[in-house]
Amino acid sequence: RTKERRCGVKRVWKQDTMPQEVDVLKISNDDAAFILGKSGRTKEKIARVSGAELDLFEQSLTLEIRGSEAERRRAKKYVECVMAQRVGPVTIDDDSEDDDLTVIQVPTEAVGFVTGSQGNFLRQVEEEWGTLMFFADFRGRGSGREGQTEKLAIFGPRRGRRGAQLKVMAAVETKVPNYFTGDSKPDEDDDQDEWGTKTLVLKPDELSYALGKDGTTRRKLARASGCIMEYVGQVAFICGTMEERVRARTYLKWLLKQRHGSVYVDDLKDRDDVTVVPVPRDAIGYVTGNRGQSLRMVEEESGTFCFVEGGRGESEQLLIFGSVRADREVAERLINNLVNEKMREDNDRRRYDDRDYGRGGDRYDDRRRDDSRDRYGDRGDRRREDSRDRDYRRRSPSRDRYRRRDDSRDRDYRRRDDSRGRRDDSRDRYDDRRR
């Protein structure tokens, strides 16, 4: 193989691996840039959805596709659809034998909302569910409010296609209310099929509680049950196997019961999706946290559904539900860590109290006596100083009286001097006249 710059992940061939068949496509320079996409994301997306491996060579402008026959066929179809988007509308062949296509009718007034700014909403749905999505070229009459619709093609595995389809349906329902749920019947279920859909109509207050902030509660229930769960308008769509649908409905029922009181699980011993963790009563508040924040963090990190069962006698037990045992083990470890933190804090507090009131009691008493002496000594000093001040203030008025007496004496002396001076002056004037 000639050395060329290859836009993709370098393959490492093992000696015991038989080389796979390769399909080579000649592409143009513009097609190469379009297939590669920003930072190679489009090529990676095609490879992930088809299951094949793609290598793009820029110098020879060739695209190599490796994999099984079905994987290569799907990859070639996806590549052709992506290249067709560059020059014009995409034509979909509904007669394909790959069984990898779901088509959803989107009303024209909701197309821009579903696409999002620069296609961001569709790209997010593709990343979340591992699908490839784009609008096809044909238009027709549908059940939309204004009659005109566009077909949105969703390529990928069945579970991913169904999750992406429900995501788009929820977005359309936001823009055009009752477009998909207007004719829905409550509590529909595909009981005859192993893979099917269950629908439940929720009340407005139930919907907000089951949705949670930014959809965290809905995602928690979906991940714990292993089921696809999406709210389209007021209707909850639950998709998956029969076991997954039953588990998701049960989790949702328990969640809604928590709004009004404690929840009791009658068939706890017969369930294989639960782990019971005993929690001391004085640690329950610490484990759940303020408004359940600590427990919500455990659920978010482990992908489980947790709650404290209603008190039965002296026992307090926290229930961890989840379809995957490894996830429940993660949640159990996190909860035990919270319990241990609480117990360590209590033990530290007890040791501190024992140090003050136990063996260190004599020293503590001595300190208290010293402190009391200091306080009482200071108080006595202050009392003595206050008494001295009061005595001084009492003596001060008498001293003022003596001052007033001295002042009066001085005034008397000054009057006498003045009178003597006036007498002398009069005598002098009289003597002068006689002379």
Short mmCIF file of C-alpha atoms in Angstrom, two decimals:
data_model
loop_
_atom_site.label_atom_id
_atom_site.label_comp_id
_atom_site.label_asym_id
_atom_site.label_seq_id
_atom_site.Cartn_x
_atom_site.Cartn_y
_atom_site.Cartn_z
CA ARG A 1 0.00 0.00 0.00
CA THR A 2 1.36 3.38 -0.94
CA LYS A 3 1.92 5.89 1.79
CA GLU A 4 -0.77 8.53 1.64
CA ARG A 5 -2.44 10.85 4.05
CA ARG A 6 -5.45 8.99 5.31
CA CYS A 7 -8.29 10.88 7.00
CA GLY A 8 -9.36 8.42 9.64
CA VAL A 9 -8.20 6.19 12.42
CA LYS A 10 -5.21 4.09 11.48
CA ARG A 11 -6.03 0.39 11.38
CA VAL A 12 -3.82 -2.07 13.20
CA TRP A 13 -3.95 -5.47 11.53
CA LYS A 14 -3.57 -8.53 13.72
CA GLN A 15 -1.81 -11.58 12.33
CA ASP A 16 -4.68 -13.92 13.23
CA THR A 17 -7.29 -11.64 11.60
CA MET A 18 -8.35 -12.37 8.06
CA PRO A 19 -8.36 -9.25 5.87
CA GLN A 20 -11.88 -7.94 5.19
CA GLU A 21 -13.28 -7.21 1.75
CA VAL A 22 -12.93 -3.60 0.66
CA ASP A 23 -15.18 -1.44 -1.51
CA VAL A 24 -13.45 1.55 -3.10
CA LEU A 25 -15.36 4.67 -4.14
CA LYS A 26 -13.93 7.46 -6.29
CA ILE A 27 -15.04 10.83 -5.00
CA SER A 28 -14.46 14.46 -5.88
CA ASN A 29 -12.58 16.95 -3.76
CA ASP A 30 -15.84 18.64 -2.69
CA ASP A 31 -17.38 15.29 -1.83
CA ALA A 32 -14.33 14.39 0.25
CA ALA A 33 -14.73 17.52 2.37
CA PHE A 34 -18.47 16.89 2.75
CA ILE A 35 -18.04 13.23 3.72
CA LEU A 36 -15.29 14.06 6.19
CA GLY A 37 -17.27 16.81 7.90
CA LYS A 38 -16.10 19.10 10.65
CA SER A 39 -13.25 17.41 12.54
CA GLY A 40 -14.16 14.13 10.80
CA ARG A 41 -17.49 13.83 12.59
CA THR A 42 -19.60 12.97 9.53
CA LYS A 43 -17.30 10.11 8.53
CA GLU A 44 -17.27 8.79 12.09
CA LYS A 45 -21.06 9.02 12.23
CA ILE A 46 -21.45 7.01 9.00
CA ALA A 47 -19.06 4.38 10.31
CA ARG A 48 -20.86 4.13 13.65
CA VAL A 49 -24.34 3.78 12.11
CA SER A 50 -23.35 1.34 9.37
CA GLY A 51 -20.91 -0.73 11.43
CA ALA A 52 -18.28 -0.52 8.64
CA GLU A 53 -14.86 1.08 8.71
CA LEU A 54 -14.13 4.06 6.44
CA ASP A 55 -10.74 5.35 5.31
CA LEU A 56 -10.59 8.53 3.23
CA PHE A 57 -7.43 9.20 1.15
CA GLU A 58 -7.11 12.82 0.11
CA GLN A 59 -4.34 12.46 -2.50
CA SER A 60 -6.05 9.78 -4.57
CA LEU A 61 -9.58 10.99 -3.62
CA THR A 62 -10.74 7.48 -2.79
CA LEU A 63 -12.92 6.17 0.02
CA GLU A 64 -12.31 2.63 1.25
CA ILE A 65 -15.13 0.81 3.05
CA ARG A 66 -14.37 -2.35 5.02
CA GLY A 67 -16.76 -4.71 6.75
CA SER A 68 -19.30 -7.40 6.07
CA GLU A 69 -21.45 -7.30 2.99
CA ALA A 70 -24.40 -5.77 4.85
CA GLU A 71 -22.17 -3.22 6.58
CA ARG A 72 -20.53 -2.16 3.33
CA ARG A 73 -23.90 -1.89 1.60
CA ARG A 74 -25.29 0.33 4.33
CA ALA A 75 -22.15 2.49 4.40
CA LYS A 76 -22.25 3.05 0.63
CA LYS A 77 -25.93 4.03 0.85
CA TYR A 78 -25.24 6.53 3.64
CA VAL A 79 -22.28 8.02 1.78
CA GLU A 80 -24.36 8.51 -1.35
CA CYS A 81 -27.10 10.23 0.67
CA VAL A 82 -24.57 12.56 2.28
CA MET A 83 -23.04 13.45 -1.11
CA ALA A 84 -26.54 14.05 -2.55
CA GLN A 85 -27.21 16.63 0.19
CA ARG A 86 -24.39 18.76 -1.17
CA VAL A 87 -25.91 19.25 -4.62
CA GLY A 88 -29.64 18.96 -4.03
CA PRO A 89 -32.50 16.90 -2.59
CA VAL A 90 -32.02 13.33 -1.38
CA THR A 91 -34.05 10.49 -2.86
CA ILE A 92 -34.88 7.61 -0.52
CA ASP A 93 -35.46 4.06 -1.74
CA ASP A 94 -38.10 2.57 0.54
CA ASP A 95 -37.61 -0.92 -0.97
CA SER A 96 -34.25 -1.40 0.71
CA GLU A 97 -33.74 -4.79 2.35
CA ASP A 98 -31.54 -3.46 5.13
CA ASP A 99 -34.45 -2.68 7.50
CA ASP A 100 -32.53 0.31 8.83
CA LEU A 101 -34.87 3.16 7.90
CA THR A 102 -37.67 4.97 9.76
CA VAL A 103 -39.52 7.81 8.05
CA ILE A 104 -41.45 10.39 10.06
CA GLN A 105 -43.80 12.99 8.66
CA VAL A 106 -42.92 16.50 9.88
CA PRO A 107 -45.31 19.42 9.21
CA THR A 108 -43.73 22.19 7.19
CA GLU A 109 -44.28 24.79 9.92
CA ALA A 110 -42.15 22.67 12.29
CA VAL A 111 -39.30 21.77 9.90
CA GLY A 112 -37.14 24.72 10.91
CA PHE A 113 -37.80 24.05 14.61
CA VAL A 114 -36.86 20.39 14.24
CA THR A 115 -33.74 21.18 12.23
CA GLY A 116 -32.53 23.84 14.63
CA SER A 117 -29.98 26.58 14.07
CA GLN A 118 -27.49 25.25 11.49
CA GLY A 119 -28.92 21.76 12.01
CA ASN A 120 -27.85 21.63 15.67
CA PHE A 121 -30.98 19.86 16.95
CA LEU A 122 -30.74 17.02 14.42
CA ARG A 123 -26.99 16.68 15.13
CA GLN A 124 -27.69 16.39 18.86
CA VAL A 125 -30.30 13.70 18.28
CA GLU A 126 -27.89 11.82 16.03
CA GLU A 127 -25.17 11.91 18.69
CA GLU A 128 -27.56 10.81 21.44
CA TRP A 129 -29.09 7.86 19.60
CA GLY A 130 -26.36 6.89 17.13
CA THR A 131 -28.40 7.57 14.00
CA LEU A 132 -28.10 9.39 10.69
CA MET A 133 -30.91 11.84 9.90
CA PHE A 134 -31.83 14.17 7.03
CA PHE A 135 -34.91 15.36 5.19
CA ALA A 136 -35.83 13.57 1.97
CA ASP A 137 -36.93 15.17 -1.27
CA PHE A 138 -40.56 14.20 -1.51
CA ARG A 139 -43.47 16.06 -0.13
CA GLY A 140 -47.00 14.85 0.23
CA ARG A 141 -50.24 15.20 2.01
CA GLY A 142 -50.14 14.06 5.59
CA SER A 143 -52.04 14.45 8.78
CA GLY A 144 -50.44 17.77 9.64
CA ARG A 145 -52.42 20.79 10.64
CA GLU A 146 -51.77 22.62 7.36
CA GLY A 147 -51.65 19.47 5.21
CA GLN A 148 -48.10 19.90 3.87
CA THR A 149 -45.41 17.67 5.36
CA GLU A 150 -41.80 16.71 4.75
CA LYS A 151 -40.29 13.30 5.31
CA LEU A 152 -37.45 12.97 7.75
CA ALA A 153 -35.35 9.86 7.18
CA ILE A 154 -33.77 8.20 10.22
CA PHE A 155 -31.12 5.53 9.57
CA GLY A 156 -29.68 3.26 12.23
CA PRO A 157 -30.49 0.29 14.49
CA ARG A 158 -34.07 -0.21 15.70
CA ARG A 159 -33.61 1.11 19.22
CA GLY A 160 -31.71 4.17 18.05
CA ARG A 161 -34.26 4.93 15.33
CA ARG A 162 -37.14 4.69 17.80
CA GLY A 163 -35.43 6.97 20.32
CA ALA A 164 -34.65 9.56 17.64
CA GLN A 165 -38.19 9.31 16.26
CA LEU A 166 -39.73 10.03 19.68
CA LYS A 167 -37.32 12.91 20.20
CA VAL A 168 -38.47 14.49 16.94
CA MET A 169 -42.12 13.81 17.78
CA ALA A 170 -41.69 15.64 21.10
CA ALA A 171 -40.17 18.63 19.30
CA VAL A 172 -42.98 18.70 16.72
CA GLU A 173 -45.59 18.44 19.49
CA THR A 174 -44.06 21.49 21.14
CA LYS A 175 -44.40 23.49 17.92
CA VAL A 176 -47.71 21.99 16.72
CA PRO A 177 -49.71 20.75 19.75
CA ASN A 178 -51.70 17.50 19.39
CA TYR A 179 -50.11 16.72 16.02
CA PHE A 180 -49.12 13.19 17.13
CA THR A 181 -51.15 12.78 20.34
CA GLY A 182 -54.52 14.06 19.19
CA ASP A 183 -55.77 10.56 18.31
CA SER A 184 -53.80 8.70 20.97
CA LYS A 185 -55.65 6.44 23.37
CA PRO A 186 -54.45 6.18 26.96
CA ASP A 187 -52.73 3.05 28.20
CA GLU A 188 -52.10 1.53 24.78
CA ASP A 189 -49.69 -1.39 24.76
CA ASP A 190 -48.33 -3.82 22.21
CA ASP A 191 -48.92 -6.84 24.41
CA GLN A 192 -48.52 -9.26 21.54
CA ASP A 193 -45.02 -8.13 20.61
CA GLU A 194 -41.81 -8.67 22.51
CA TRP A 195 -40.67 -5.28 21.25
CA GLY A 196 -43.37 -2.65 21.50
CA THR A 197 -44.61 0.66 22.87
CA LYS A 198 -46.64 1.55 25.96
CA THR A 199 -48.38 4.95 26.22
CA LEU A 200 -49.59 6.62 29.40
CA VAL A 201 -51.47 9.91 29.59
CA LEU A 202 -50.14 12.10 32.40
CA LYS A 203 -51.79 14.99 34.21
CA PRO A 204 -50.05 18.39 34.00
CA ASP A 205 -48.72 18.21 37.57
CA GLU A 206 -47.63 14.60 37.05
CA LEU A 207 -45.86 15.51 33.82
CA SER A 208 -43.76 18.26 35.42
CA TYR A 209 -42.79 15.97 38.31
CA ALA A 210 -41.97 13.01 36.05
CA LEU A 211 -39.95 15.22 33.71
CA GLY A 212 -37.75 16.85 36.34
CA LYS A 213 -35.37 19.75 35.89
CA ASP A 214 -34.08 19.74 32.29
CA GLY A 215 -35.48 16.21 31.88
CA THR A 216 -33.19 14.63 34.49
CA THR A 217 -35.96 12.55 36.10
CA ARG A 218 -37.11 11.17 32.76
CA ARG A 219 -33.56 10.22 31.77
CA LYS A 220 -33.03 8.61 35.18
CA LEU A 221 -36.08 6.38 34.81
CA ALA A 222 -35.17 5.47 31.23
CA ARG A 223 -31.60 4.51 32.10
CA ALA A 224 -32.53 2.58 35.23
CA SER A 225 -35.23 0.57 33.46
CA GLY A 226 -33.25 0.08 30.24
CA CYS A 227 -36.24 1.38 28.32
CA ILE A 228 -36.79 4.23 25.88
CA MET A 229 -38.93 6.87 27.58
CA GLU A 230 -40.03 10.14 26.00
CA TYR A 231 -42.86 12.56 26.76
CA VAL A 232 -44.74 13.72 23.67
CA GLY A 233 -47.11 16.39 24.85
CA GLN A 234 -49.01 14.92 27.82
CA VAL A 235 -48.36 11.33 26.74
CA ALA A 236 -45.48 9.19 28.00
CA PHE A 237 -44.14 6.81 25.34
CA ILE A 238 -42.37 3.78 26.82
CA CYS A 239 -40.61 1.61 24.24
CA GLY A 240 -38.60 -1.58 24.57
CA THR A 241 -39.01 -5.24 25.34
CA MET A 242 -41.90 -6.48 27.45
CA GLU A 243 -39.69 -6.76 30.54
CA GLU A 244 -38.30 -3.24 30.02
CA ARG A 245 -41.75 -1.72 29.55
CA VAL A 246 -43.13 -3.36 32.70
CA ARG A 247 -40.11 -2.19 34.69
CA ALA A 248 -40.40 1.38 33.39
CA ARG A 249 -44.13 1.58 34.18
CA THR A 250 -43.48 0.34 37.72
CA TYR A 251 -40.70 2.89 38.30
CA LEU A 252 -42.92 5.68 37.00
CA LYS A 253 -45.78 4.58 39.28
CA TRP A 254 -43.48 4.63 42.34
CA LEU A 255 -42.12 8.02 41.35
CA LEU A 256 -45.59 9.58 41.17
CA LYS A 257 -46.57 8.01 44.51
CA GLN A 258 -43.67 9.82 46.20
CA ARG A 259 -45.52 13.11 45.68
CA HIS A 260 -48.14 12.12 48.27
CA GLY A 261 -46.27 9.99 50.81
CA SER A 262 -44.11 6.96 51.44
CA VAL A 263 -43.75 4.14 48.94
CA TYR A 264 -43.91 0.45 49.88
CA VAL A 265 -42.67 -2.34 47.60
CA ASP A 266 -44.67 -5.50 48.20
CA ASP A 267 -42.75 -7.86 45.91
CA LEU A 268 -39.30 -6.75 47.09
CA LYS A 269 -38.00 -10.29 47.73
CA ASP A 270 -39.12 -11.53 44.30
CA ARG A 271 -37.47 -8.77 42.26
CA ASP A 272 -34.09 -9.17 40.57
CA ASP A 273 -33.57 -5.48 39.79
CA VAL A 274 -33.17 -4.16 43.35
CA THR A 275 -30.41 -3.85 45.94
CA VAL A 276 -31.37 -3.13 49.55
CA VAL A 277 -28.97 -1.01 51.61
CA PRO A 278 -29.67 -0.68 55.36
CA VAL A 279 -29.07 2.86 56.57
CA PRO A 280 -29.01 3.98 60.23
CA ARG A 281 -31.86 6.30 61.13
CA ASP A 282 -29.55 9.11 62.16
CA ALA A 283 -27.79 8.92 58.76
CA ILE A 284 -30.88 8.99 56.52
CA GLY A 285 -30.98 12.77 56.35
CA TYR A 286 -27.28 12.93 55.50
CA VAL A 287 -27.60 10.31 52.73
CA THR A 288 -30.62 11.95 51.08
CA GLY A 289 -29.27 15.50 51.52
CA ASN A 290 -31.09 18.80 51.35
CA ARG A 291 -34.22 18.22 49.23
CA GLY A 292 -32.75 14.90 48.13
CA GLN A 293 -29.75 16.44 46.37
CA SER A 294 -27.22 13.88 47.64
CA LEU A 295 -29.38 10.97 46.54
CA ARG A 296 -30.01 12.59 43.15
CA MET A 297 -26.24 12.85 42.63
CA VAL A 298 -25.90 9.12 43.38
CA GLU A 299 -28.62 8.36 40.82
CA GLU A 300 -27.00 10.59 38.21
CA GLU A 301 -23.59 9.00 38.63
CA SER A 302 -24.77 5.39 38.76
CA GLY A 303 -27.78 5.46 36.41
CA THR A 304 -30.16 4.01 39.01
CA PHE A 305 -33.48 4.87 40.67
CA CYS A 306 -33.21 5.18 44.48
CA PHE A 307 -35.62 6.01 47.29
CA VAL A 308 -36.10 5.27 50.99
CA GLU A 309 -38.91 2.83 51.56
CA GLY A 310 -41.60 3.81 54.05
CA GLY A 311 -40.58 3.10 57.64
CA ARG A 312 -41.34 -0.42 58.83
CA GLY A 313 -40.78 -0.75 62.55
CA GLU A 314 -37.27 0.17 63.59
CA SER A 315 -35.68 -0.48 60.17
CA GLU A 316 -34.72 2.07 57.53
CA GLN A 317 -33.75 0.68 54.16
CA LEU A 318 -32.78 2.43 50.97
CA LEU A 319 -33.79 0.71 47.74
CA ILE A 320 -31.63 0.88 44.62
CA PHE A 321 -33.39 -0.11 41.40
CA GLY A 322 -31.73 -0.71 38.05
CA SER A 323 -31.66 -3.23 35.24
CA VAL A 324 -27.84 -3.50 35.33
CA ARG A 325 -26.27 -5.02 38.44
CA ALA A 326 -22.99 -3.12 37.96
CA ASP A 327 -24.88 0.19 38.14
CA ARG A 328 -26.55 -0.86 41.39
CA GLU A 329 -23.18 -1.80 42.85
CA VAL A 330 -21.85 1.67 42.03
CA ALA A 331 -24.82 3.26 43.77
CA GLU A 332 -24.42 0.97 46.79
CA ARG A 333 -20.76 1.94 47.14
CA LEU A 334 -21.59 5.65 46.94
CA ILE A 335 -24.33 5.34 49.56
CA ASN A 336 -22.08 3.39 51.92
CA ASN A 337 -19.46 6.12 51.53
CA LEU A 338 -22.04 8.71 52.62
CA VAL A 339 -23.02 6.58 55.62
CA ASN A 340 -19.37 6.16 56.63
CA GLU A 341 -18.80 9.92 56.35
CA LYS A 342 -21.73 10.53 58.66
CA MET A 343 -20.53 7.94 61.18
CA ARG A 344 -17.01 9.39 61.19
CA GLU A 345 -18.37 12.84 61.88
CA ASP A 346 -20.44 11.50 64.77
CA ASN A 347 -17.45 9.60 66.18
CA ASP A 348 -15.25 12.69 65.97
CA ARG A 349 -17.90 14.69 67.79
CA ARG A 350 -18.14 12.04 70.52
CA ARG A 351 -14.36 11.94 70.97
CA TYR A 352 -14.31 15.69 71.34
CA ASP A 353 -17.06 15.51 73.95
CA ASP A 354 -15.26 12.72 75.80
CA ARG A 355 -12.08 14.75 75.84
CA ASP A 356 -13.95 17.64 77.46
CA TYR A 357 -16.14 15.70 79.91
CA GLY A 358 -14.31 12.40 80.35
CA ARG A 359 -10.69 11.82 81.20
CA GLY A 360 -9.89 15.44 80.61
CA GLY A 361 -12.59 16.56 83.04
CA ASP A 362 -10.12 17.56 85.84
CA ARG A 363 -8.17 19.74 83.48
CA TYR A 364 -11.39 21.18 82.18
CA ASP A 365 -12.59 21.87 85.71
CA ASP A 366 -9.25 23.52 86.55
CA ARG A 367 -9.59 25.69 83.50
CA ARG A 368 -13.10 26.59 84.53
CA ARG A 369 -11.99 27.44 88.07
CA ASP A 370 -9.12 29.55 86.73
CA ASP A 371 -11.45 31.26 84.37
CA SER A 372 -13.96 31.88 87.14
CA ARG A 373 -11.26 33.27 89.37
CA ASP A 374 -10.07 35.56 86.64
CA ARG A 375 -13.57 36.68 85.95
CA TYR A 376 -14.40 37.17 89.61
CA GLY A 377 -11.02 38.88 90.23
CA ASP A 378 -11.66 41.26 87.39
CA ARG A 379 -15.14 41.84 88.69
CA GLY A 380 -13.77 42.62 92.18
CA ASP A 381 -11.21 45.01 90.75
CA ARG A 382 -13.90 46.75 88.79
CA ARG A 383 -16.05 46.98 91.89
CA ARG A 384 -13.22 48.52 93.93
CA GLU A 385 -12.48 51.02 91.18
CA ASP A 386 -16.15 51.92 90.96
CA SER A 387 -16.35 52.47 94.73
CA ARG A 388 -13.28 54.70 94.63
CA ASP A 389 -14.83 56.73 91.85
CA ARG A 390 -18.03 57.09 93.81
CA ASP A 391 -16.11 58.17 96.96
CA TYR A 392 -14.15 60.67 94.93
CA ARG A 393 -17.36 62.02 93.41
CA ARG A 394 -18.86 62.27 96.91
CA ARG A 395 -15.85 64.21 98.20
CA SER A 396 -15.81 66.49 95.19
CA PRO A 397 -18.87 68.56 96.24
CA SER A 398 -17.32 69.36 99.65
CA ARG A 399 -14.16 70.51 97.94
CA ASP A 400 -16.25 72.71 95.75
CA ARG A 401 -17.76 74.30 98.83
CA TYR A 402 -14.26 75.09 100.16
CA ARG A 403 -13.42 76.62 96.78
CA ARG A 404 -16.50 78.80 96.95
CA ARG A 405 -15.52 79.97 100.47
CA ASP A 406 -12.02 80.88 99.28
CA ASP A 407 -13.49 82.79 96.37
CA SER A 408 -15.79 84.76 98.66
CA ARG A 409 -12.88 85.63 100.97
CA ASP A 410 -10.86 86.85 98.00
CA ARG A 411 -13.76 89.05 96.93
CA ASP A 412 -14.01 90.50 100.49
CA TYR A 413 -10.31 91.27 100.56
CA ARG A 414 -10.55 92.97 97.18
CA ARG A 415 -13.48 95.13 98.38
CA ARG A 416 -11.58 96.15 101.51
CA ASP A 417 -8.52 97.12 99.48
CA ASP A 418 -10.64 99.16 97.15
CA SER A 419 -12.34 101.00 100.00
CA ARG A 420 -9.03 101.75 101.66
CA GLY A 421 -7.69 103.09 98.39
CA ARG A 422 -10.68 105.40 97.96
CA ARG A 423 -10.30 106.72 101.55
CA ASP A 424 -6.65 107.54 100.98
CA ASP A 425 -7.50 109.42 97.80
CA SER A 426 -10.19 111.46 99.54
CA ARG A 427 -7.82 112.41 102.37
CA ASP A 428 -5.20 113.56 99.89
CA ARG A 429 -7.72 115.74 98.05
CA TYR A 430 -8.95 117.22 101.38
CA ASP A 431 -5.43 118.06 102.54
CA ASP A 432 -4.71 119.78 99.26
CA ARG A 433 -7.78 121.97 99.62
CA ARG A 434 -6.83 123.01 103.12
CA ARG A 435 -3.45 124.01 101.96
#
